[in-house]
């Protein structure tokens, strides 16, 4: 049923359009990263994190009005549930920890200090370096794995798709200026793994069709591979997105950025598997004869 529905449309035109859109989105992401930059949280920049509970919780606008008066040098605020507040300040406000600014909030709210911590600039810098190293190491490991698994054109397309997915997620956070913290870093690593899985499934199916016959047109072979995996892709992506959407909507502010990164990464990863992973190999010169010549069968013979 799914294949019949897909056959009504031109998958070749869809794939080419997706590739063109990917180029535009990459350029937009680069512009966002260069002009706006990433809004790093105190996990990376250093600062003060204060957690409060209000037994008679005010509206968020009321809390913001009070903080504007008390923390004039700047802050960011997030709310988890009805009465849990997290206030983040820059390093220049470190003295606020000993100033007990929270005690100046209205008594009617019955404010309780749950915790306050300072992250120094050296610790923040180390966390940033370690997080960046983790992303680089994961991408390098994927590149090595793909180079052994596929013919170089399919492998290169999958690697480019991975970089594409990470860049677009970072570009989204740059344009929207969403705070980038350690939970978002973890989401980016999860996106890399998710995108790789989808690319491998589609790449394996393309390889199977190319090995089966070298006489059928390459676009037709790729379209058949996509059609045969589309049901699996939609079901897997759909159920995963549903779970992440629940985290986004119900888990509260502390996990909101994490959910946004994961949700957008899954959508982008599914998109790039079609627009880049399945389309770019032909642009790079892939032919069915390539797998007829170099792919060994299980009994060791070529073909």
CSV table of N, CA, C and O in Angstrom, one decimal, residues 50-60 63 77-87 105 108-114 252-254:
chain,number,residue,atom,x,y,z
A,50,UNK,N,20.8,29.2,40.5
A,50,UNK,CA,20.0,29.2,41.8
A,50,UNK,C,18.7,28.5,41.5
A,50,UNK,O,18.0,28.8,40.6
A,51,UNK,N,18.3,27.6,42.4
A,51,UNK,CA,17.0,26.8,42.3
A,51,UNK,C,16.2,27.2,43.5
A,51,UNK,O,16.6,27.2,44.7
A,52,UNK,N,14.9,27.6,43.2
A,52,UNK,CA,14.0,28.1,44.2
A,52,UNK,C,12.7,27.3,44.1
A,52,UNK,O,12.3,26.8,43.0
A,53,UNK,N,12.0,27.2,45.2
A,53,UNK,CA,10.6,26.7,45.3
A,53,UNK,C,9.7,27.7,45.9
A,53,UNK,O,10.1,28.4,46.9
A,54,UNK,N,8.6,28.0,45.3
A,54,UNK,CA,7.6,28.9,45.9
A,54,UNK,C,6.3,28.1,46.2
A,54,UNK,O,5.7,27.6,45.4
A,55,UNK,N,6.0,28.1,47.5
A,55,UNK,CA,4.9,27.3,48.0
A,55,UNK,C,3.5,27.9,47.5
A,55,UNK,O,2.5,27.2,47.4
A,56,UNK,N,3.5,29.2,47.3
A,56,UNK,CA,2.4,29.9,46.7
A,56,UNK,C,2.9,30.6,45.4
A,56,UNK,O,3.2,31.7,45.4
A,57,UNK,N,2.9,29.8,44.4
A,57,UNK,CA,3.6,30.2,43.2
A,57,UNK,C,3.0,31.4,42.5
A,57,UNK,O,1.8,31.5,42.3
A,58,UNK,N,3.8,32.4,42.1
A,58,UNK,CA,3.3,33.6,41.3
A,58,UNK,C,3.2,33.2,39.8
A,58,UNK,O,3.7,32.2,39.4
A,59,UNK,N,2.6,34.1,39.1
A,59,UNK,CA,2.7,34.0,37.6
A,59,UNK,C,4.1,34.3,37.2
A,59,UNK,O,4.9,35.0,37.8
A,60,UNK,N,4.5,33.7,36.0
A,60,UNK,CA,5.8,33.9,35.5
A,60,UNK,C,6.1,35.4,35.3
A,60,UNK,O,7.3,35.8,35.5
A,63,UNK,N,7.1,36.9,38.6
A,63,UNK,CA,8.5,36.5,39.0
A,63,UNK,C,9.5,37.3,38.2
A,63,UNK,O,10.5,37.8,38.7
A,77,UNK,N,15.7,32.8,33.2
A,77,UNK,CA,14.9,32.1,34.2
A,77,UNK,C,14.1,31.0,33.4
A,77,UNK,O,13.7,31.2,32.3
A,78,UNK,N,14.0,29.9,34.1
A,78,UNK,CA,13.1,28.8,33.6
A,78,UNK,C,12.3,28.3,34.7
A,78,UNK,O,12.6,28.4,35.9
A,79,UNK,N,11.1,27.7,34.3
A,79,UNK,CA,10.2,27.2,35.3
A,79,UNK,C,9.9,25.7,35.0
A,79,UNK,O,9.7,25.3,33.9
A,80,UNK,N,9.9,24.9,36.1
A,80,UNK,CA,9.6,23.5,36.0
A,80,UNK,C,8.4,23.2,36.9
A,80,UNK,O,8.5,23.3,38.1
A,81,UNK,N,7.3,22.9,36.3
A,81,UNK,CA,6.1,22.7,37.1
A,81,UNK,C,5.5,24.0,37.6
A,81,UNK,O,5.8,25.1,37.0
A,82,UNK,N,4.8,23.9,38.6
A,82,UNK,CA,4.1,25.2,39.1
A,82,UNK,C,5.0,26.0,40.0
A,82,UNK,O,4.9,27.2,40.1
A,83,UNK,N,5.9,25.3,40.8
A,83,UNK,CA,6.6,26.1,41.9
A,83,UNK,C,8.1,25.9,41.9
A,83,UNK,O,8.7,26.3,42.8
A,84,UNK,N,8.7,25.4,40.8
A,84,UNK,CA,10.1,25.2,40.8
A,84,UNK,C,10.7,26.1,39.8
A,84,UNK,O,10.4,26.1,38.6
A,85,UNK,N,11.7,27.0,40.2
A,85,UNK,CA,12.3,28.0,39.4
A,85,UNK,C,13.8,27.8,39.3
A,85,UNK,O,14.4,27.5,40.4
A,86,UNK,N,14.4,28.0,38.2
A,86,UNK,CA,15.8,28.0,38.0
A,86,UNK,C,16.3,29.3,37.4
A,86,UNK,O,15.8,29.7,36.4
A,87,UNK,N,17.1,30.0,38.1
A,87,UNK,CA,17.6,31.3,37.7
A,87,UNK,C,19.1,31.2,37.5
A,87,UNK,O,19.9,30.7,38.3
A,105,UNK,N,12.4,38.4,47.8
A,105,UNK,CA,11.2,38.1,47.1
A,105,UNK,C,10.0,38.2,48.0
A,105,UNK,O,10.2,38.1,49.2
A,108,UNK,N,4.8,36.5,50.7
A,108,UNK,CA,3.6,35.8,50.4
A,108,UNK,C,3.8,34.5,49.5
A,108,UNK,O,3.0,33.6,49.5
A,109,UNK,N,4.9,34.6,48.8
A,109,UNK,CA,5.2,33.4,47.9
A,109,UNK,C,5.8,32.3,48.7
A,109,UNK,O,5.9,31.2,48.2
A,110,UNK,N,6.3,32.5,49.9
A,110,UNK,CA,7.0,31.5,50.7
A,110,UNK,C,8.1,30.8,49.9
A,110,UNK,O,8.1,29.6,49.6
A,111,UNK,N,9.1,31.6,49.6
A,111,UNK,CA,10.2,31.1,48.8
A,111,UNK,C,11.2,30.3,49.6
A,111,UNK,O,11.6,30.6,50.7
A,112,UNK,N,11.6,29.1,49.0
A,112,UNK,CA,12.5,28.2,49.7
A,112,UNK,C,13.7,28.0,48.7
A,112,UNK,O,13.5,27.7,47.5
A,113,UNK,N,14.9,28.2,49.2
A,113,UNK,CA,16.1,28.0,48.4
A,113,UNK,C,16.5,26.6,48.4
A,113,UNK,O,16.7,25.9,49.4
A,114,UNK,N,16.4,26.0,47.2
A,114,UNK,CA,16.7,24.5,47.0
A,114,UNK,C,18.2,24.3,46.8
A,114,UNK,O,18.7,23.2,47.2
A,252,UNK,N,8.8,19.9,31.3
A,252,UNK,CA,9.1,21.2,31.9
A,252,UNK,C,10.3,21.9,31.3
A,252,UNK,O,11.0,21.3,30.4
A,253,UNK,N,10.6,23.1,31.8
A,253,UNK,CA,11.7,23.9,31.2
A,253,UNK,C,13.1,23.3,31.2
A,253,UNK,O,13.8,23.5,30.3
A,254,UNK,N,13.5,22.6,32.3
A,254,UNK,CA,14.9,22.0,32.3
A,254,UNK,C,15.2,21.1,31.1
A,254,UNK,O,16.3,21.1,30.7
